[in-house]
Short mmCIF file of C-alpha atoms in Angstrom, two decimals:
data_model
loop_
_atom_site.label_atom_id
_atom_site.label_comp_id
_atom_site.label_asym_id
_atom_site.label_seq_id
_atom_site.Cartn_x
_atom_site.Cartn_y
_atom_site.Cartn_z
CA ILE A 6 -9.33 21.26 12.01
CA LEU A 7 -6.58 19.51 14.14
CA ASN A 8 -4.04 17.88 12.20
CA VAL A 9 -1.74 15.06 13.30
CA GLU A 10 1.28 14.43 11.08
CA GLN A 11 3.63 11.50 10.98
CA SER A 12 6.99 11.28 9.11
CA PRO A 13 8.26 9.59 7.26
CA GLN A 14 5.35 7.88 5.48
CA SER A 15 7.36 4.71 5.02
CA LEU A 16 10.73 3.33 5.92
CA HIS A 17 12.75 0.36 4.87
CA VAL A 18 15.68 -0.67 7.10
CA GLN A 19 17.88 -3.68 7.56
CA GLU A 20 17.72 -6.06 10.48
CA GLY A 21 19.74 -4.61 13.33
CA ASP A 22 19.34 -0.90 12.25
CA SER A 23 17.92 1.54 14.77
CA THR A 24 15.28 3.76 13.53
CA ASN A 25 12.90 6.60 14.62
CA PHE A 26 9.80 8.24 13.53
CA THR A 27 8.12 11.52 14.27
CA CYS A 28 4.62 12.54 15.21
CA SER A 29 3.63 16.42 15.15
CA PHE A 30 0.56 17.67 16.69
CA PRO A 31 -1.00 21.09 17.88
CA SER A 32 -0.06 21.60 21.49
CA SER A 33 -3.11 23.49 22.62
CA ASN A 34 -5.59 21.67 24.76
CA PHE A 35 -3.24 18.66 24.82
CA TYR A 36 -4.32 15.76 27.02
CA ALA A 37 -2.57 12.64 25.78
CA LEU A 38 -0.60 11.14 23.02
CA HIS A 39 -1.02 7.50 22.01
CA TRP A 40 1.20 5.27 19.93
CA TYR A 41 -0.12 2.17 18.42
CA ARG A 42 1.50 -0.59 16.46
CA TRP A 43 -0.44 -2.20 13.65
CA GLU A 44 0.41 -5.41 11.86
CA THR A 45 -1.29 -6.34 8.60
CA ALA A 46 -4.52 -8.14 9.16
CA LYS A 47 -4.30 -7.70 12.86
CA SER A 48 -5.80 -5.11 15.35
CA PRO A 49 -3.95 -2.09 16.22
CA GLU A 50 -2.00 -2.73 19.46
CA ALA A 51 -1.46 0.09 22.08
CA LEU A 52 2.26 0.78 22.68
CA PHE A 53 2.30 3.81 24.83
CA VAL A 54 -0.14 6.56 26.24
CA MET A 55 1.93 9.62 27.23
CA THR A 56 0.39 12.49 29.05
CA LEU A 57 3.35 14.70 30.63
CA ASN A 58 5.86 16.97 28.94
CA GLY A 59 9.23 15.29 28.90
CA ASP A 60 7.70 11.85 29.27
CA GLU A 61 9.89 9.03 28.14
CA LYS A 62 8.43 5.38 27.99
CA LYS A 63 10.07 2.19 27.00
CA LYS A 64 8.81 -1.17 26.14
CA GLY A 65 11.65 -3.64 25.25
CA ARG A 66 13.56 -2.26 22.21
CA ILE A 67 10.81 0.52 21.63
CA SER A 68 10.80 3.76 23.38
CA ALA A 69 9.13 7.11 22.95
CA THR A 70 9.55 10.71 24.13
CA LEU A 71 7.02 13.50 24.31
CA ASN A 72 7.39 17.29 23.91
CA THR A 73 3.93 18.99 24.63
CA LYS A 74 5.27 22.47 24.44
CA GLU A 75 6.50 22.23 20.85
CA GLY A 76 4.02 19.50 19.81
CA TYR A 77 5.92 16.38 18.95
CA SER A 78 6.68 12.88 19.94
CA TYR A 79 9.43 10.47 18.79
CA LEU A 80 9.25 6.70 18.59
CA TYR A 81 12.61 4.89 18.53
CA ILE A 82 13.24 1.20 17.81
CA LYS A 83 16.60 -0.02 18.69
CA GLY A 84 18.09 -2.99 16.74
CA SER A 85 15.08 -3.51 14.22
CA GLN A 86 13.87 -7.03 13.84
CA PRO A 87 11.62 -8.36 11.04
CA GLU A 88 8.92 -8.82 13.45
CA ASP A 89 8.93 -5.03 13.98
CA SER A 90 7.58 -4.61 10.59
CA ALA A 91 4.16 -2.84 10.96
CA THR A 92 2.48 0.43 10.63
CA TYR A 93 3.17 2.73 13.57
CA LEU A 94 0.27 5.13 14.31
CA CYS A 95 0.19 8.02 16.75
CA ALA A 96 -3.02 9.65 17.90
CA LEU A 97 -3.80 12.81 19.90
CA MET A 98 -6.38 13.07 22.48
CA ASN A 99 -7.46 16.55 23.36
CA TYR A 100 -8.71 17.94 26.74
CA GLY A 101 -12.26 19.00 27.12
CA GLY A 102 -15.63 17.56 26.39
CA ALA A 103 -17.19 14.28 27.33
CA THR A 104 -15.77 12.40 24.36
CA ASN A 105 -12.19 11.05 24.51
CA LYS A 106 -11.84 10.62 20.85
CA LEU A 107 -8.47 10.15 19.08
CA ILE A 108 -7.17 12.13 16.20
CA PHE A 109 -4.86 9.79 14.20
CA GLY A 110 -2.02 10.48 11.88
CA THR A 111 -1.63 8.61 8.70
CA GLY A 112 1.02 6.23 10.17
CA THR A 113 4.57 5.28 9.41
CA LEU A 114 4.87 1.98 7.56
CA LEU A 115 8.09 0.15 8.77
CA ALA A 116 9.60 -2.70 6.71
CA VAL A 117 12.49 -4.50 8.26
CA GLN A 118 14.60 -6.66 5.93
CA PRO A 119 16.19 -9.74 7.35
CA GLU B 26 -9.88 -11.76 29.20
CA THR B 27 -11.19 -11.59 25.61
CA GLY B 28 -10.34 -8.89 23.26
CA VAL B 29 -12.61 -6.89 20.88
CA THR B 30 -14.20 -8.94 18.17
CA GLN B 31 -15.81 -7.60 14.93
CA SER B 32 -18.06 -9.16 12.40
CA PRO B 33 -18.05 -9.60 9.46
CA THR B 34 -14.54 -9.36 8.56
CA HIS B 35 -15.24 -8.59 4.93
CA LEU B 36 -18.37 -7.68 3.07
CA ILE B 37 -19.39 -6.35 -0.37
CA LYS B 38 -22.46 -4.13 -0.89
CA THR B 39 -23.80 -2.16 -3.71
CA ARG B 40 -24.54 1.59 -3.86
CA GLY B 41 -27.78 2.54 -1.92
CA GLN B 42 -27.87 -0.51 0.27
CA GLN B 43 -27.59 -0.61 3.99
CA VAL B 44 -25.01 -2.46 6.23
CA THR B 45 -24.76 -3.42 9.86
CA LEU B 46 -21.42 -4.05 11.45
CA ARG B 47 -21.02 -5.58 14.92
CA CYS B 48 -18.56 -5.31 17.65
CA SER B 49 -18.18 -6.93 21.08
CA SER B 50 -16.28 -4.98 23.56
CA GLN B 51 -13.38 -6.22 25.85
CA SER B 52 -14.49 -7.61 29.29
CA GLY B 53 -14.64 -4.75 31.79
CA HIS B 54 -14.89 -1.94 29.14
CA ASN B 55 -18.01 0.24 28.98
CA THR B 56 -17.33 2.59 26.04
CA VAL B 57 -17.28 1.78 22.44
CA SER B 58 -15.82 3.96 19.61
CA TRP B 59 -16.06 3.43 15.90
CA TYR B 60 -13.41 4.63 13.31
CA GLN B 61 -13.37 4.52 9.69
CA GLN B 62 -10.03 4.02 7.79
CA ALA B 63 -10.17 5.02 4.10
CA LEU B 64 -7.22 3.97 1.80
CA GLY B 65 -4.13 5.91 2.60
CA GLN B 66 -5.53 7.78 5.63
CA GLY B 67 -5.35 7.32 9.30
CA PRO B 68 -8.50 6.09 11.22
CA GLN B 69 -11.22 8.95 11.49
CA PHE B 70 -13.50 9.05 14.45
CA ILE B 71 -17.12 8.30 13.72
CA PHE B 72 -18.86 8.35 16.97
CA GLN B 73 -18.70 6.89 20.54
CA TYR B 74 -21.17 5.16 22.79
CA TYR B 75 -21.36 5.12 26.49
CA ARG B 76 -24.23 3.83 28.66
CA GLU B 77 -26.05 2.98 25.41
CA GLU B 78 -26.15 6.56 24.15
CA GLU B 79 -24.12 8.42 21.66
CA ASN B 80 -21.43 10.48 23.45
CA GLY B 81 -19.76 12.43 20.69
CA ARG B 82 -19.68 12.28 16.99
CA GLY B 83 -17.19 13.11 14.23
CA ASN B 84 -17.79 14.67 10.87
CA PHE B 85 -20.02 12.00 9.46
CA PRO B 86 -23.53 12.41 8.10
CA PRO B 87 -26.66 11.07 9.87
CA ARG B 88 -26.89 7.96 7.72
CA PHE B 89 -23.99 6.72 9.96
CA SER B 90 -25.74 5.60 13.21
CA GLY B 91 -25.10 3.21 15.95
CA LEU B 92 -26.20 1.35 18.95
CA GLN B 93 -24.78 0.16 22.24
CA PHE B 94 -26.41 -2.75 24.09
CA PRO B 95 -26.61 -3.42 27.93
CA ASN B 96 -23.71 -5.86 27.55
CA TYR B 97 -21.63 -2.99 26.04
CA SER B 98 -21.50 -4.60 22.56
CA SER B 99 -22.29 -2.11 19.72
CA GLU B 100 -23.60 -1.94 16.05
CA LEU B 101 -22.66 0.58 13.36
CA ASN B 102 -25.28 1.03 10.69
CA VAL B 103 -24.72 2.83 7.43
CA ASN B 104 -27.79 3.64 5.25
CA ALA B 105 -27.92 4.52 1.60
CA LEU B 106 -24.26 3.44 0.97
CA GLU B 107 -22.09 5.42 -1.34
CA LEU B 108 -18.86 4.41 -3.09
CA ASP B 109 -16.74 6.58 -0.73
CA ASP B 110 -18.01 4.55 2.23
CA SER B 111 -15.74 1.62 1.14
CA ALA B 112 -13.20 1.45 4.05
CA LEU B 113 -12.09 -0.45 7.01
CA TYR B 114 -14.18 0.13 9.93
CA LEU B 115 -12.57 -0.27 13.39
CA CYS B 116 -14.36 -0.70 16.69
CA ALA B 117 -12.48 0.13 19.89
CA SER B 118 -13.53 -0.36 23.55
CA SER B 119 -12.20 1.39 26.56
CA ALA B 120 -13.02 1.86 30.22
CA ARG B 121 -14.47 5.35 30.34
CA ASP B 122 -12.84 6.34 33.68
CA SER B 123 -9.46 5.16 33.03
CA GLY B 124 -7.73 8.50 32.42
CA ALA B 125 -6.16 8.67 29.18
CA ASN B 126 -8.40 5.88 27.75
CA VAL B 127 -6.20 3.31 26.24
CA LEU B 128 -8.29 1.87 23.34
CA THR B 129 -8.42 -1.99 22.56
CA PHE B 130 -9.16 -2.38 18.94
CA GLY B 131 -10.81 -5.06 16.96
CA ALA B 132 -9.16 -6.24 13.54
CA GLY B 133 -11.92 -4.36 11.69
CA SER B 134 -14.69 -4.96 9.14
CA ARG B 135 -13.56 -4.24 5.49
CA LEU B 136 -16.49 -2.88 3.46
CA THR B 137 -16.47 -2.71 -0.21
CA VAL B 138 -19.21 -0.71 -1.92
CA LEU B 139 -19.63 -1.34 -5.65
#
């Protein structure tokens, strides 16, 4: 059974703090690693899709890195704002088969206090 | 460009009943996936539909079934409901040939089984 793990489970920071989360996954048959941002009562929103070892992607104050050999990805948020409060999910897509299913972690819940 | 819409947003059923959840996919997307998110867990893959056929299935019993229609919309049916079926059901659409398959999610249907 493939397991995607995220840490920490939850995080409370002050406005302006920078923060980071970890996503760990088995590196065999790796195809892609997805990050989603999920605000309460809304749809999960895709942040990044990363496929290459050493990939770094950035979207505004949010960035992510990928290490497929050791099986981890980091998500960084610089200068957190209250509107960054959400659950951040990572999901593994493995190579092979006709189905591109995602295996999700349980998420990191971020609360940014003004 | 419309996103993914799901209906109903909330519903309550009793054990043994049957439920149908509906999903309209994003314009231009031809693949629909369904995920179940139980309390405290990440979304779990139920199945995927492509060209109106099931194209991969997760670890869910046969009483979970689905349909995809020619306009790429989809239904999830669950028979003989059990208490453990209480969860948020997410639908996601994607364009099958888009490489790492970014998913566009709906906001989910929250099912409570009493």
